[in-house]
């Protein structure tokens, strides 16, 4: 259900409860901000003491206001919040911004006050931001409740951290960017991130949505909302905390949030087309890139600079980022020569060799030629351009004109141009940005932007969960044999096996399956650690001895005799699924065997996925070339592996009681894929 | 031989030949710069036209000067350079700065003018910088020949690119840093980078040496000089161009330099203890870190911030960089509580939870407690600190005082403190830097600095080449059998083999060695590509058939019958050596087998290395855990592998005619290491 957030961002009237005359209080910041919008709407300040605050009358309570406030900001001690919200809803408020913190705990009657208040708000048909939030901001509405520091611009920011929002704001300003809206999420008792994303996706001035989240709440709802926004043309950027154990520890201590596993967050981003970043700088850098029109079709980049050093350094950084620097075509080289001195180099990177000083228009001319070149997908200008006007004021106008022509060339050709300049705060840099060209102060950021636009960096092509209605599935009874049978039922082939309880049955199974076989104690969760697995039994003698030894050590029980697979003939994968508390079933595939830990080569997706998505998931592994027949080997049966991965994903999605599931290894050979071991962990077991 | 560069950086008198009155000419910039030092030394301007330039008399030639100039700057057309240098040496000049370019080519008589001029300079007992250079600068001498834009400070910069030097200067200024000396290297016809490094290592105001190089010239001399500087306490930083093929193409086109292989440069840096960086920003960031006194003993970091978001993000970035965030000890937690509000979190990361506003001294108090904590090696303050005074001027003094106390705490405890702040250009940030604390504007840079200081980032522990006198070694005759014999001679064990020419000999060898065997055509360089290798021959029949087939296809020749090794019982490495044109013999070890390309797991060192260095080299591979018995396997014989690597390195160092050498694979098992194939490429063959 999409919530109507008009009363939150564009209210006809606002009341600030807890408005303060003390400039050190947040209630003062909120009141000052609210009053700045007094020419757009009615603004009322509420303070029990009455009197006057910031030159405006202070009303003792909401009930004393001359008109009903559409938005009520609540900045009062925790104990009074419930009462104030009741009062607000009573006088007809449609949106609450709950700044107050500390009422998430249960009261003396064991009631969760935060949940109760949120429920009251929903029943009243209103919405609530927070509690424990720092306010809202809407640039075009001139709604400023706490965030006057934000300049206007195309970014909508939804954040669970005030100081990070401040850093993002400063970085955005340095990149000549600003904000359309800001919402401090707080504890998300009522409105959650997904609600904000849904609203921002249809907010005309918003061209990119930036999220800082520690708690994803209903993760699938967020994924759906972000996917809708992305498809509708508004990219979503996510900076998420708690990706590592230390980060998670911090996040838990910060908002009491249950932090989602970092891999589940990654899967969610892949599913929704969200661009995931790790730092505030990366977020603003990516926003600048995504706000530009350029979307290169490939990863062939042309670099140009005045001075070879910058071209050399940029070339190395580009190559390290997986981008290509092809030589230019002869016709491009010939065309370039006409604009450059004889000493210039017109291979890629192009080096003006001092040609800049002979006429700054050459920056635009060369840029246009490279943007037009068929052999090139994107262009990087790196180095000094932007500094002519700063260091030699007489050149300022010529440089500005060249910047304008260069931006025009990018717009007219539809090509992708990214600029790195030592002078990123110059008027020339600002002119380029106004013309839609992303400009960065360090070459690594410019290259990261190119990699992002070329789809070489997060998120890549979305890995969308299948939109299917799966009938709920009963989980298997606990036990190894039961897990095997369950997997076989849903379509994951496992190596041939027999469940045995006596020595005689074991030897019969050995003969029937064909030696060599393995013997496994079925009841242990981590069988190999308990000494419950004996591999490579080559005949009756070996199997019999192993049976005696294992039953003597672990006691009589059902054992599994299994045909040994020839692992050297294929590649071992790990296929698994986990239930994430926020994002639900997540399917995982990775390289198995002895190199698994070193490579840490794992790909994840929200479950369920179909066979073709499963194949893309497998092929996204770094080890994928091994499956296609590296070093003269024949290609392996990737389709069979994909079938198993898809089956696992469907099972995990249909059976919520499955907490963890591993098929490890899944041996992929030239003619199929077969699981050699399996494990299922259920909730509540 | 260390060259005396006093006449270059601290001349008693300077003449600028080619001084110009035209402000758009470099000869004007040089003249203006030189005249700024006229209160320190005699400054003469030389221009054939005579008259007056910038208010000073212009002499028609060097011979007309009233006294002998110690340093002569030559900025004249290429055709006149040789004559001017002759004249300069004739009047007693001891240093030449050759700005002029374009005389590197041979003259009409086929003579390399650049080489001839350099030779004349050396014979005269003088030194020459350039040609094709942009000048020199010495802050304490007030010597400014072209680089007045440089602020004074502790960094000595040696660069082959003018515009990169400019970018480095601007980045340094933004980090409150400056330069002690600058030398533009140009073509290094006489003075090379190593000469500059040797001189800078004993230059008192220089505390860190920064190099931008495209051409390493005598690479071993540079390594020796950099190692001396590093050991003497002056760290050396290297930004080198041409690490990738596109970068190399650019570098070649820029200075005509013969670019060294990127891996050789890496080996050189490891040998010399040079910190290698990829961008100007990384260079200045690393310089700031290395200029601070902190050198953590381990990688346990404590993070603190006001606001959980910054702590969460920093934690994730630190973990990604291989640093640890342990929980704090109970005693530290208790001590911290005394300085923070009840809502604060005192686990790691520490979150003030608004405590900052209650008293900025807590930033210093908490910092000191963390710096003193035994369980912590380094401290990161991240987020808003630095912004109090900017956003709330009334807090400026309090914040500055806290910054001072915090810097004192770092100095007094001898601990390592690094700061990230949203307000990196604030007076508070400057105060921290003055106190020796590195301050960065983005958290990723602060974390990179910590990783560098903790030895988790380039260069790590030096891998020093062995200081041994190896008797020169005659290379083997061309051929596979000869290469095998040569390797066995120098101590690299190879799998048992027999050289055969007839079917009968082949079958005899098969029986003698024991099946299965391999059959190889010895004369092909890339044997497997030519179909000259047949593996896994299990009996006489198979071997005989293979012999017939190979000789029918490739013609009669000496073939090699070799015992097959059980590769599944060990780990395959690649061991090799290359002769680099600048750095000499480089030894390489990497993971072999089918995972080699995916992992691209290779380590290099300058040859020769001894056995213990070879073992460190092997253990620096990501795949090293496989050798120590990953996943329950027994440890492999790393000492035997190290022995083979050291032997290869000695051979490559002693035998300059070996261009390339591969032992691939070297199979490391529990009881030894054995080469299964080998290849040697000689120069001139």
PDB file of C-alpha atoms in Angstrom, chain B residues 395-489:
ATOM      1  CA  UNK B 395      32.364  26.669  20.039  1.00  0.00           C
ATOM      2  CA  UNK B 396      35.461  27.447  17.948  1.00  0.00           C
ATOM      3  CA  UNK B 397      37.828  28.065  20.846  1.00  0.00           C
ATOM      4  CA  UNK B 398      36.636  25.041  22.789  1.00  0.00           C
ATOM      5  CA  UNK B 399      37.079  22.833  19.729  1.00  0.00           C
ATOM      6  CA  UNK B 400      40.554  24.175  19.012  1.00  0.00           C
ATOM      7  CA  UNK B 401      41.542  23.509  22.610  1.00  0.00           C
ATOM      8  CA  UNK B 402      40.200  19.957  22.384  1.00  0.00           C
ATOM      9  CA  UNK B 403      42.137  19.425  19.146  1.00  0.00           C
ATOM     10  CA  UNK B 404      45.305  20.621  20.852  1.00  0.00           C
ATOM     11  CA  UNK B 405      44.774  18.291  23.822  1.00  0.00           C
ATOM     12  CA  UNK B 406      44.014  15.399  21.492  1.00  0.00           C
ATOM     13  CA  UNK B 407      47.205  15.952  19.476  1.00  0.00           C
ATOM     14  CA  UNK B 408      49.119  16.189  22.766  1.00  0.00           C
ATOM     15  CA  UNK B 409      47.601  12.886  23.874  1.00  0.00           C
ATOM     16  CA  UNK B 410      48.816  11.207  20.673  1.00  0.00           C
ATOM     17  CA  UNK B 411      52.295  12.678  21.077  1.00  0.00           C
ATOM     18  CA  UNK B 412      52.544  11.861  24.793  1.00  0.00           C
ATOM     19  CA  UNK B 413      51.277   8.288  24.535  1.00  0.00           C
ATOM     20  CA  UNK B 414      53.267   7.540  21.374  1.00  0.00           C
ATOM     21  CA  UNK B 415      50.061   6.108  19.974  1.00  0.00           C
ATOM     22  CA  UNK B 416      48.739   6.305  16.435  1.00  0.00           C
ATOM     23  CA  UNK B 417      45.806   8.622  15.781  1.00  0.00           C
ATOM     24  CA  UNK B 418      44.228   9.330  12.404  1.00  0.00           C
ATOM     25  CA  UNK B 419      41.273  11.654  11.901  1.00  0.00           C
ATOM     26  CA  UNK B 420      38.546  11.790   9.278  1.00  0.00           C
ATOM     27  CA  UNK B 421      36.379  14.870   9.370  1.00  0.00           C
ATOM     28  CA  UNK B 422      33.677  16.313   7.184  1.00  0.00           C
ATOM     29  CA  UNK B 423      35.475  19.611   7.852  1.00  0.00           C
ATOM     30  CA  UNK B 424      39.016  18.828   6.661  1.00  0.00           C
ATOM     31  CA  UNK B 425      39.740  22.457   5.782  1.00  0.00           C
ATOM     32  CA  UNK B 426      38.726  23.792   9.198  1.00  0.00           C
ATOM     33  CA  UNK B 427      41.039  25.534  11.691  1.00  0.00           C
ATOM     34  CA  UNK B 428      40.541  22.526  13.960  1.00  0.00           C
ATOM     35  CA  UNK B 429      41.827  20.181  11.244  1.00  0.00           C
ATOM     36  CA  UNK B 430      44.838  22.467  10.753  1.00  0.00           C
ATOM     37  CA  UNK B 431      45.506  22.435  14.492  1.00  0.00           C
ATOM     38  CA  UNK B 432      45.467  18.645  14.548  1.00  0.00           C
ATOM     39  CA  UNK B 433      47.871  18.508  11.609  1.00  0.00           C
ATOM     40  CA  UNK B 434      50.207  20.996  13.293  1.00  0.00           C
ATOM     41  CA  UNK B 435      50.179  18.607  16.236  1.00  0.00           C
ATOM     42  CA  UNK B 436      51.305  15.742  13.998  1.00  0.00           C
ATOM     43  CA  UNK B 437      47.913  14.095  13.487  1.00  0.00           C
ATOM     44  CA  UNK B 438      47.011  13.148   9.893  1.00  0.00           C
ATOM     45  CA  UNK B 439      43.565  14.465   8.948  1.00  0.00           C
ATOM     46  CA  UNK B 440      41.543  13.387   5.906  1.00  0.00           C
ATOM     47  CA  UNK B 441      38.344  14.636   4.311  1.00  0.00           C
ATOM     48  CA  UNK B 442      37.000  11.191   3.472  1.00  0.00           C
ATOM     49  CA  UNK B 443      36.921   8.084   5.599  1.00  0.00           C
ATOM     50  CA  UNK B 444      38.388   5.832   2.910  1.00  0.00           C
ATOM     51  CA  UNK B 445      41.571   7.928   2.853  1.00  0.00           C
ATOM     52  CA  UNK B 446      41.830   7.878   6.643  1.00  0.00           C
ATOM     53  CA  UNK B 447      41.480   4.090   6.624  1.00  0.00           C
ATOM     54  CA  UNK B 448      44.052   3.755   3.829  1.00  0.00           C
ATOM     55  CA  UNK B 449      46.440   5.788   5.981  1.00  0.00           C
ATOM     56  CA  UNK B 450      45.880   3.467   8.943  1.00  0.00           C
ATOM     57  CA  UNK B 451      46.402   0.424   6.725  1.00  0.00           C
ATOM     58  CA  UNK B 452      49.641   1.913   5.424  1.00  0.00           C
ATOM     59  CA  UNK B 453      50.918   2.702   8.906  1.00  0.00           C
ATOM     60  CA  UNK B 454      49.936  -0.749  10.157  1.00  0.00           C
ATOM     61  CA  UNK B 455      51.890  -2.315   7.309  1.00  0.00           C
ATOM     62  CA  UNK B 456      48.773  -3.790   5.743  1.00  0.00           C
ATOM     63  CA  UNK B 457      49.197  -1.807   2.542  1.00  0.00           C
ATOM     64  CA  UNK B 458      52.151  -1.259   0.167  1.00  0.00           C
ATOM     65  CA  UNK B 459      54.946  -1.882   0.636  1.00  0.00           C
ATOM     66  CA  UNK B 460      54.905  -4.286   3.580  1.00  0.00           C
ATOM     67  CA  UNK B 461      58.180  -5.690   4.866  1.00  0.00           C
ATOM     68  CA  UNK B 462      61.044  -5.217   2.371  1.00  0.00           C
ATOM     69  CA  UNK B 463      62.070  -8.250   0.318  1.00  0.00           C
ATOM     70  CA  UNK B 464      65.737  -7.403   0.002  1.00  0.00           C
ATOM     71  CA  UNK B 465      67.869  -9.019  -2.684  1.00  0.00           C
ATOM     72  CA  UNK B 466      70.727 -11.077  -1.285  1.00  0.00           C
ATOM     73  CA  UNK B 467      74.016  -9.203  -1.129  1.00  0.00           C
ATOM     74  CA  UNK B 468      76.161 -11.944  -2.653  1.00  0.00           C
ATOM     75  CA  UNK B 469      78.821 -12.062  -5.320  1.00  0.00           C
ATOM     76  CA  UNK B 470      77.673 -14.661  -7.823  1.00  0.00           C
ATOM     77  CA  UNK B 471      80.229 -15.971 -10.315  1.00  0.00           C
ATOM     78  CA  UNK B 472      78.926 -15.346 -13.837  1.00  0.00           C
ATOM     79  CA  UNK B 473      77.192 -18.371 -15.304  1.00  0.00           C
ATOM     80  CA  UNK B 474      77.292 -19.546 -18.930  1.00  0.00           C
ATOM     81  CA  UNK B 475      73.752 -20.078 -20.205  1.00  0.00           C
ATOM     82  CA  UNK B 476      72.713 -23.505 -21.471  1.00  0.00           C
ATOM     83  CA  UNK B 477      72.602 -24.315 -25.174  1.00  0.00           C
ATOM     84  CA  UNK B 478      69.085 -23.910 -26.601  1.00  0.00           C
ATOM     85  CA  UNK B 479      66.819 -26.918 -26.165  1.00  0.00           C
ATOM     86  CA  UNK B 480      64.472 -28.526 -23.697  1.00  0.00           C
ATOM     87  CA  UNK B 481      66.851 -31.248 -22.525  1.00  0.00           C
ATOM     88  CA  UNK B 482      69.593 -28.660 -22.084  1.00  0.00           C
ATOM     89  CA  UNK B 483      67.317 -26.409 -20.058  1.00  0.00           C
ATOM     90  CA  UNK B 484      66.376 -29.349 -17.828  1.00  0.00           C
ATOM     91  CA  UNK B 485      69.996 -30.320 -17.285  1.00  0.00           C
ATOM     92  CA  UNK B 486      70.961 -26.733 -16.529  1.00  0.00           C
ATOM     93  CA  UNK B 487      68.197 -26.364 -13.945  1.00  0.00           C
ATOM     94  CA  UNK B 488      69.070 -29.662 -12.298  1.00  0.00           C
ATOM     95  CA  UNK B 489      72.696 -28.494 -12.132  1.00  0.00           C
TER      96      UNK B 489
END
